[in-house]
Each structure stands twice: as C-alpha cells, then as structure tokens.
mmCIF file of C-alpha atoms in Angstrom:
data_model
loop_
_atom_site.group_PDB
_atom_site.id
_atom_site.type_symbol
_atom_site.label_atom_id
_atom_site.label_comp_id
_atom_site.label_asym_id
_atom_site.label_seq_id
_atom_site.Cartn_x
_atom_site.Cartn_y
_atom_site.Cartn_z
ATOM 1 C CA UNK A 1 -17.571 112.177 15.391
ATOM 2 C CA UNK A 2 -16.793 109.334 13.288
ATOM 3 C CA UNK A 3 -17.720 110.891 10.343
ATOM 4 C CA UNK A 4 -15.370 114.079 11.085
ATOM 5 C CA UNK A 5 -12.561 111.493 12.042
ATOM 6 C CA UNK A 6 -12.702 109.733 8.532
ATOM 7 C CA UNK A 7 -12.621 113.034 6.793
ATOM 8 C CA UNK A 8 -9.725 114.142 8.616
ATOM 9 C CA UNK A 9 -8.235 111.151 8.955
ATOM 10 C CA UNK A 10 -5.678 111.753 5.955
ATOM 11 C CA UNK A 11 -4.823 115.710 7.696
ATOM 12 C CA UNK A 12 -3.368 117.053 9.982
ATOM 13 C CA UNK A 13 -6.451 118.724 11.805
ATOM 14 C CA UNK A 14 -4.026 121.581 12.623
ATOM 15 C CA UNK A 15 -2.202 122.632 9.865
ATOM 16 C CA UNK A 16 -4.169 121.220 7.335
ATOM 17 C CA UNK A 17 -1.490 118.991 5.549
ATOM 18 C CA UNK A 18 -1.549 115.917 4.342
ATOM 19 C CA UNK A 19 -1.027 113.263 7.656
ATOM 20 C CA UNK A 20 1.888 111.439 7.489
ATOM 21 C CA UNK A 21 2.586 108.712 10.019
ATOM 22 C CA UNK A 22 5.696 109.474 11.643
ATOM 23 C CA UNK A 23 8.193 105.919 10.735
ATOM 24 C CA UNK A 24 7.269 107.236 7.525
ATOM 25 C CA UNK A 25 8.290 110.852 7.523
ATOM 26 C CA UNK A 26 12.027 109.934 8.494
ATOM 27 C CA UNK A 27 12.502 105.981 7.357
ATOM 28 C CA UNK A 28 13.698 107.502 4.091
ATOM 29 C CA UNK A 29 16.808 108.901 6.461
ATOM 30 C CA UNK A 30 17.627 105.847 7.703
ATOM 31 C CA UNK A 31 20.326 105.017 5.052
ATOM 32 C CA UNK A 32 21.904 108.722 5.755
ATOM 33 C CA UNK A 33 22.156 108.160 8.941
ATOM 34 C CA UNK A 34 25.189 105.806 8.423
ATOM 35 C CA UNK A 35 26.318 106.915 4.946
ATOM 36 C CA UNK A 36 27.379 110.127 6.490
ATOM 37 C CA UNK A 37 29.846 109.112 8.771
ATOM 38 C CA UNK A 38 31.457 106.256 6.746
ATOM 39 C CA UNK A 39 31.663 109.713 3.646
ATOM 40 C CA UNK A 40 33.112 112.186 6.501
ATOM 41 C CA UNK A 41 35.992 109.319 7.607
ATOM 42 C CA UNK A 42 36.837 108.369 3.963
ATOM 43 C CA UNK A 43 37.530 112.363 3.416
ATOM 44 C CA UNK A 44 39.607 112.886 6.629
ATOM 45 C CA UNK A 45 41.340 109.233 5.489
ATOM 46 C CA UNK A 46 42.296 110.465 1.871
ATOM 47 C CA UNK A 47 43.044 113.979 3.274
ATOM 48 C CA UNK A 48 45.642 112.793 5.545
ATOM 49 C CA UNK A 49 47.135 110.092 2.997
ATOM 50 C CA UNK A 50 47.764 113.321 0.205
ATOM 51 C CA UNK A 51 49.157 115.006 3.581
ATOM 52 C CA UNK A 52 51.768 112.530 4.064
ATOM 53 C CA UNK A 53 52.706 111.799 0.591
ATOM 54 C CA UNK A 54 53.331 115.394 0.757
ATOM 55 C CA UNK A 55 55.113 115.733 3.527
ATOM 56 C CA UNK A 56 57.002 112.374 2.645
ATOM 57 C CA UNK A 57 57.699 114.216 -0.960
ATOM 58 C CA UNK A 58 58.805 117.607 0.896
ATOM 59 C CA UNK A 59 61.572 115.512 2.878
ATOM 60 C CA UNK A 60 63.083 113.778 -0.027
ATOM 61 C CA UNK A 61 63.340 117.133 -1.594
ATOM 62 C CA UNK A 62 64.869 118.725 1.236
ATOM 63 C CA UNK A 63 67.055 116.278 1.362
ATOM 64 C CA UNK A 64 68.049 116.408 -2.529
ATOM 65 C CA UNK A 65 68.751 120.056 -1.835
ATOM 66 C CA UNK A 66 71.098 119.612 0.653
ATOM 67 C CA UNK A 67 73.052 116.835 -0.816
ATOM 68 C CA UNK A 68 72.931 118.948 -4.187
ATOM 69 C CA UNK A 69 74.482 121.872 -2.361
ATOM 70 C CA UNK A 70 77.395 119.411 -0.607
ATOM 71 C CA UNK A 71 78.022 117.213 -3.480
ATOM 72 C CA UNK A 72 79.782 117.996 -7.012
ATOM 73 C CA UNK A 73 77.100 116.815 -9.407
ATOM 74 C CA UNK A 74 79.333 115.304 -11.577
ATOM 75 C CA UNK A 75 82.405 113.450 -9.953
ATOM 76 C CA UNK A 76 80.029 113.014 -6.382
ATOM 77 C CA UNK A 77 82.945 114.205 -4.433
ATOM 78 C CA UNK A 78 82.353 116.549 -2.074
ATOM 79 C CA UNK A 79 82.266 120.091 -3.351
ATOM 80 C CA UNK A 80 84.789 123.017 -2.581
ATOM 81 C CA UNK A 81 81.880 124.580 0.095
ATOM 82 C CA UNK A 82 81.698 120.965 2.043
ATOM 83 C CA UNK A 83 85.535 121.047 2.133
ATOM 84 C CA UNK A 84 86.082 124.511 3.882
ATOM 85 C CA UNK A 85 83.563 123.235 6.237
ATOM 86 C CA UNK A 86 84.887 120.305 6.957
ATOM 87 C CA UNK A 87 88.281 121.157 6.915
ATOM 88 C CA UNK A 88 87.871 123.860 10.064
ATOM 89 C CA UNK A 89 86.603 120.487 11.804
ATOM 90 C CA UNK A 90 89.554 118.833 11.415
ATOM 91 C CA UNK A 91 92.014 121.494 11.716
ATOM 92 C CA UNK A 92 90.734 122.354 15.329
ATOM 93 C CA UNK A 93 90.836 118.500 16.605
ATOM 94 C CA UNK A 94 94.447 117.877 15.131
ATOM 95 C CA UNK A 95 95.432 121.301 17.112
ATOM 96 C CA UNK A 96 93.337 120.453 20.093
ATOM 97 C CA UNK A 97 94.506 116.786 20.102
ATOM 98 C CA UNK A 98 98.257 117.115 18.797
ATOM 99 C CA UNK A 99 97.462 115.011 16.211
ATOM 100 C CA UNK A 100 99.038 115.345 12.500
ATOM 101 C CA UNK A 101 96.912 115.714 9.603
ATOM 102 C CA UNK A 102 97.655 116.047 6.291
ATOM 103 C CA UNK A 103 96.457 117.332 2.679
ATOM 104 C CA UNK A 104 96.941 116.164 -1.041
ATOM 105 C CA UNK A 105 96.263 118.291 -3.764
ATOM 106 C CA UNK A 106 95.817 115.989 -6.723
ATOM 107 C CA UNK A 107 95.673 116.583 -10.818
ATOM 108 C CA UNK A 108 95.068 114.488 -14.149
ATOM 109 C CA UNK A 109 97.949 114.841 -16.134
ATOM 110 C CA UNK A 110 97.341 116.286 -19.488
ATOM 111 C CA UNK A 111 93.666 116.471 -19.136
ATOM 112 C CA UNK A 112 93.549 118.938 -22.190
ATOM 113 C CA UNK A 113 95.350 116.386 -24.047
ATOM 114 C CA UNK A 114 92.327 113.885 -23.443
ATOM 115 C CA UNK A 115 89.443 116.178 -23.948
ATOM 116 C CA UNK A 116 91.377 116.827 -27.254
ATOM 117 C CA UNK A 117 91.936 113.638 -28.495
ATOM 118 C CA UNK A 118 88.578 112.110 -26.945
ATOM 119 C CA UNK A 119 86.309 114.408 -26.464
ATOM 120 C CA UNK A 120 84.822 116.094 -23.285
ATOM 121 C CA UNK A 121 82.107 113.326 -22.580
ATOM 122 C CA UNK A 122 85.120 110.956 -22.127
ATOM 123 C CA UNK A 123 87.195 113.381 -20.284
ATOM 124 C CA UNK A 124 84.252 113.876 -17.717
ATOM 125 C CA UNK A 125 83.929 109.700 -17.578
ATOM 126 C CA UNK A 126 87.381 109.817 -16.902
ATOM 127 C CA UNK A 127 86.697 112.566 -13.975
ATOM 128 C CA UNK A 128 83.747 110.392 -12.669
ATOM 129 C CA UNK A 129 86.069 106.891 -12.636
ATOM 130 C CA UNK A 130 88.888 109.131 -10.771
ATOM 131 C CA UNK A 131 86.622 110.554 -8.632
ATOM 132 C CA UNK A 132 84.669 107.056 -7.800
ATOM 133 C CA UNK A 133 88.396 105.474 -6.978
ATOM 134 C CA UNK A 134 89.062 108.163 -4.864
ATOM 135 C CA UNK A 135 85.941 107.911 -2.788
ATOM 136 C CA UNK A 136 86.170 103.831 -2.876
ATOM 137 C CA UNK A 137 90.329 103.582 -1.438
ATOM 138 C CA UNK A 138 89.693 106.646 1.276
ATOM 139 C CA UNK A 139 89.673 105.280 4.700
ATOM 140 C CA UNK A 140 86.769 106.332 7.294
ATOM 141 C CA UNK A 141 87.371 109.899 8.370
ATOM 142 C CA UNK A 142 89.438 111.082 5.007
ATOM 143 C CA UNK A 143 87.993 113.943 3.006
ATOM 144 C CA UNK A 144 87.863 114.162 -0.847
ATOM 145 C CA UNK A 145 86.400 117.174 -2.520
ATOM 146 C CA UNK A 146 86.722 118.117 -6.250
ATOM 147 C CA UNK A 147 88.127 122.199 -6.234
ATOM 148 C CA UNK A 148 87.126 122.349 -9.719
ATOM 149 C CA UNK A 149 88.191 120.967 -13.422
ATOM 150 C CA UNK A 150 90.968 118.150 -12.946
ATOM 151 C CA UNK A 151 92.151 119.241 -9.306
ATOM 152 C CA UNK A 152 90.862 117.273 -5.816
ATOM 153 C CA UNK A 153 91.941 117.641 -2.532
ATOM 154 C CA UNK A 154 92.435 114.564 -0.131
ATOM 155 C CA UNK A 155 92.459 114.841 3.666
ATOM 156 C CA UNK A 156 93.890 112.692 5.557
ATOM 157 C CA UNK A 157 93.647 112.663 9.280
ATOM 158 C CA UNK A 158 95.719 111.088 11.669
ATOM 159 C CA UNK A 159 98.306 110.231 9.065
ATOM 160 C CA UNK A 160 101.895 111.593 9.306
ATOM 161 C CA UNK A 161 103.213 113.063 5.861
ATOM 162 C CA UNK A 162 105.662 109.746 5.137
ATOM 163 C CA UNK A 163 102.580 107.566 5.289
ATOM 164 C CA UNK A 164 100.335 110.200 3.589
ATOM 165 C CA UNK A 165 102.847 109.820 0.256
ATOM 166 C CA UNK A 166 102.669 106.168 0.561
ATOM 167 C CA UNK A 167 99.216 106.098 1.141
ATOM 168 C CA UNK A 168 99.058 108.320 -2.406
ATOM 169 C CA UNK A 169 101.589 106.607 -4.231
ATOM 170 C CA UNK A 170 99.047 103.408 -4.236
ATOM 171 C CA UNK A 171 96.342 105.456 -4.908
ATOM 172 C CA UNK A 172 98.195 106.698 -8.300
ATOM 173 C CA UNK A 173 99.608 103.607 -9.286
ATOM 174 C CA UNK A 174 95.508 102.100 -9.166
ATOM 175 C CA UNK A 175 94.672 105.730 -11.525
ATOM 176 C CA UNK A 176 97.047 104.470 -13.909
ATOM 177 C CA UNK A 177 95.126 101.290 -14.128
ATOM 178 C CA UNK A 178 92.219 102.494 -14.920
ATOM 179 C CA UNK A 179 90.699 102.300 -18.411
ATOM 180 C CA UNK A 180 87.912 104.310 -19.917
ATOM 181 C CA UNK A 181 85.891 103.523 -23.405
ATOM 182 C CA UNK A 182 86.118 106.905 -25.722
ATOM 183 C CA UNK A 183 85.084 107.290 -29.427
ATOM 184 C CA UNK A 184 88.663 106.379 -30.277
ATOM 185 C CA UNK A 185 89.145 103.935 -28.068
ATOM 186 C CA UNK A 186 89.742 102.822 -25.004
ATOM 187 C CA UNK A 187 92.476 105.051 -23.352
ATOM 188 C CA UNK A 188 94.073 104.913 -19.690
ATOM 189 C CA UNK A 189 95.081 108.529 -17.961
ATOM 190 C CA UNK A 190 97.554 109.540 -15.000
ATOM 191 C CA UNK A 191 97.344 111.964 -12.198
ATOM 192 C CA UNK A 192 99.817 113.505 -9.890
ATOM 193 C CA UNK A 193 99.761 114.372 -6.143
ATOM 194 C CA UNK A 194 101.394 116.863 -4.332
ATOM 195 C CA UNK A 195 101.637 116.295 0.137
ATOM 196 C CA UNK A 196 101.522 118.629 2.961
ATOM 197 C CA UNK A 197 101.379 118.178 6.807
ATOM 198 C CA UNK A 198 99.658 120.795 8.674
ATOM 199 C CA UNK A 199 102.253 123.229 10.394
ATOM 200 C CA UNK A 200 101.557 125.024 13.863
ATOM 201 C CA UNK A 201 99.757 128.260 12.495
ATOM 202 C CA UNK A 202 98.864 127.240 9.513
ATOM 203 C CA UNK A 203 95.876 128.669 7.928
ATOM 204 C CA UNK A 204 93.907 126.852 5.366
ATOM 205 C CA UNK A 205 95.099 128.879 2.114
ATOM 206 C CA UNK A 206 98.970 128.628 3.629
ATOM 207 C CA UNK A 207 98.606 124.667 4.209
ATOM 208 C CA UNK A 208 96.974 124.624 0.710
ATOM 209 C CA UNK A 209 100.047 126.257 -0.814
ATOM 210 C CA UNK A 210 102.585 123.932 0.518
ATOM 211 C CA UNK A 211 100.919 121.451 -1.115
ATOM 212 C CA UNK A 212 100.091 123.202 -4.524
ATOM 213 C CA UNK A 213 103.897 123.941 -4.587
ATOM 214 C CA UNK A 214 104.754 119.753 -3.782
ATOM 215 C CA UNK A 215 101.721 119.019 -7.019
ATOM 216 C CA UNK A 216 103.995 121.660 -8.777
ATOM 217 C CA UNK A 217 107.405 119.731 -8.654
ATOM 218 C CA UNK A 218 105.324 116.390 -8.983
ATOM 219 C CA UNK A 219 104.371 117.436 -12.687
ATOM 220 C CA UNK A 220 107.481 119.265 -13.253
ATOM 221 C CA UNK A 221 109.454 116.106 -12.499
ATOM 222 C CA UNK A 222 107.675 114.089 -15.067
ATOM 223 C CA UNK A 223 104.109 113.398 -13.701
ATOM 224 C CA UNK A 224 102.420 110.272 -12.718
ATOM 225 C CA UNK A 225 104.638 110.808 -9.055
ATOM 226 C CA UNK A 226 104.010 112.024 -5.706
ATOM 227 C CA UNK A 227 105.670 115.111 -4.262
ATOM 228 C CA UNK A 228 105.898 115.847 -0.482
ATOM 229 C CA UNK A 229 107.083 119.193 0.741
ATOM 230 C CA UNK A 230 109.993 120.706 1.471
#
C-alpha cells in the first residue's frame, strides 16, 4: 500500500494528472483578486470624469450659442432679434402699468466719411467704442440693440420724453469725446439721436417711425443734436 501511495503520490489517482496541492493551484490568483476591482473603479472613475468634461463642454457651448444668437458680434449690443423680443416686454408693462416709455433711434454722423478717410477697421473700432459707451451710461432696465451699420436703438423705460432727450443729450456730448487711434491718426466722431414716447396704439414699426422722423430733423439740422418728436 505504501508502495502504490509513493507512486501515486505525485497524481491524481483519478484523472491521472499531475497532483497539485490545492494553496498552490489558486495562490497565483491571489494578486487578481484585488487588482480587479481597484482596474474596474479606475475605468468607471475616468469614464465619468470624460462624462463631465463633456457635459461641462456641452453647456458652455450651449451657452455660446445662445449669447451668439442675442448678441451683435461686433459692437456686443444686443442684436435686432433680442430687441423685438424685448421690446413686446416692455410695451405690454408700460400699457398694463400706465407707465411712459420711450425710444431713441441713434446714428454716427458721416460714418462713410470715416471709413473713407480711415479705413473700415477704424470705423468698426469706432462702432465698438460707441457701442461700449452706450452699454456702460444705460441705466438698469434700458435696452440698446445695434439695427445694423451705424444705427442703434435705445429704450428707455419709465422715462418721460423731456427726460429721455436730456438723458441723450449727455450721452452725445460723452460720443463727441471719444477718441479712436486710425492709420491717420487719431480722430474723434459724432452721432445724432432722434426721441419718441410710446403713443396709446402704437405698434412697434409706428413708434419706430416717430422716432426715425425726430433722427431725420436731428441730422438735417446740423447733426451732433437731439431731436424729439413732434
């Protein structure tokens, strides 16, 4: 029996394989057994970093998107769209709340004049300096929006059309301070401003007009003035 033992002893008498003592057969795991884990929760750690940088990078864009599509990319005033939208806001509480509200249409004066002596990059610097003026001297609640070229539009709520042409007649008088560096030179520019007030039944385009028609007589009269209507 002992001599059957010893000549088994390195098989496994029932499959015939070579014997191996069980510690072993799996010790060689061992090292697995704890690498696993620690290689599953780095994954699911860098997976849901990459997720949030994603999502963090999705946001931002979203949110470039809609400021592209509110703001004019060069001036940063609001863009013709934004106005409309905000203007219907503002219209409905002034006629809901009896309160006056008024617009300015305002233009550079001979803007062709400065692209033509100074270029276009300096005309758009000068657009940007209006435009940053604008946005800097409008109280909390006023609306500026660029309608396209030289020509803004200023809301101003709550304001009564004697203290809306005061109100512009500052603002002007700071434009004509203003000083921008072109290729031959540095050169100052004026604007004009025309004033409405907003009329029971006005729409938007007949409230626009009155002031388009005030801007008209402003530059007619010898620019760098503000004209209220009639």
């Amino acid at each position: 029996m002992t001599l059957v033992r010893s000549a088994y002893s390195g098989h496994d008498w029932w499959s015939g394989a070579p014997y191996v003592q069980p510690a072993e057969s799996f010790s060689y795991l061992l090292p697995y057994n704890f690498a696993m884990p620690a290689l599953v929760m780095g994954f699911i750690g860098v997976t849901l970093m990459t997720m949030q940088r994603i999502l963090a990078a999705s946001h931002e864009l979203e949110t470039e998107l809609k400021l592209l599509a509110t703001i004019d990319p060069l001036t940063g005033a609001l863009n013709r769209r934004s106005f409309n939208e905000l203007f219907a806001q503002l219209q409905r509480s002034a006629e809901q709340h009896k309160t006056p509200l008024c617009m300015a249409l305002l233009d550079l004066d001979d803007f062709k004049g400065v692209n033509d002596r100074q270029g276009h990059q300096a005309g758009d610097e000068a657009l940007r300096l209006f435009s940053e003026l604008c946005r800097r001297e409008a109280r909390k609640g006023d609306v500026f929006a660029r309608f396209g070229g030289e020509e803004f539009v200023l809301l101003l709520p709550d304001t009564r059309l004697g203290d809306a042409q005061r109100l512009l007649e500052r603002l002007l008088k700071a434009v004509a301070a203003l000083e921008v560096q072109g290729p031959q030179g540095a050169f100052g520019f004026q604007a004009s401003a025309g004033v409405a007030e907003l009329r029971a039944g006005d729409s938007q385009d007949s409230f626009m007009q009155r002031a388009d028609k005030a801007l008209y007589r402003a530059k007619h009269m010898g620019r760098n003035r503000v004209d209220v209507e009639s």
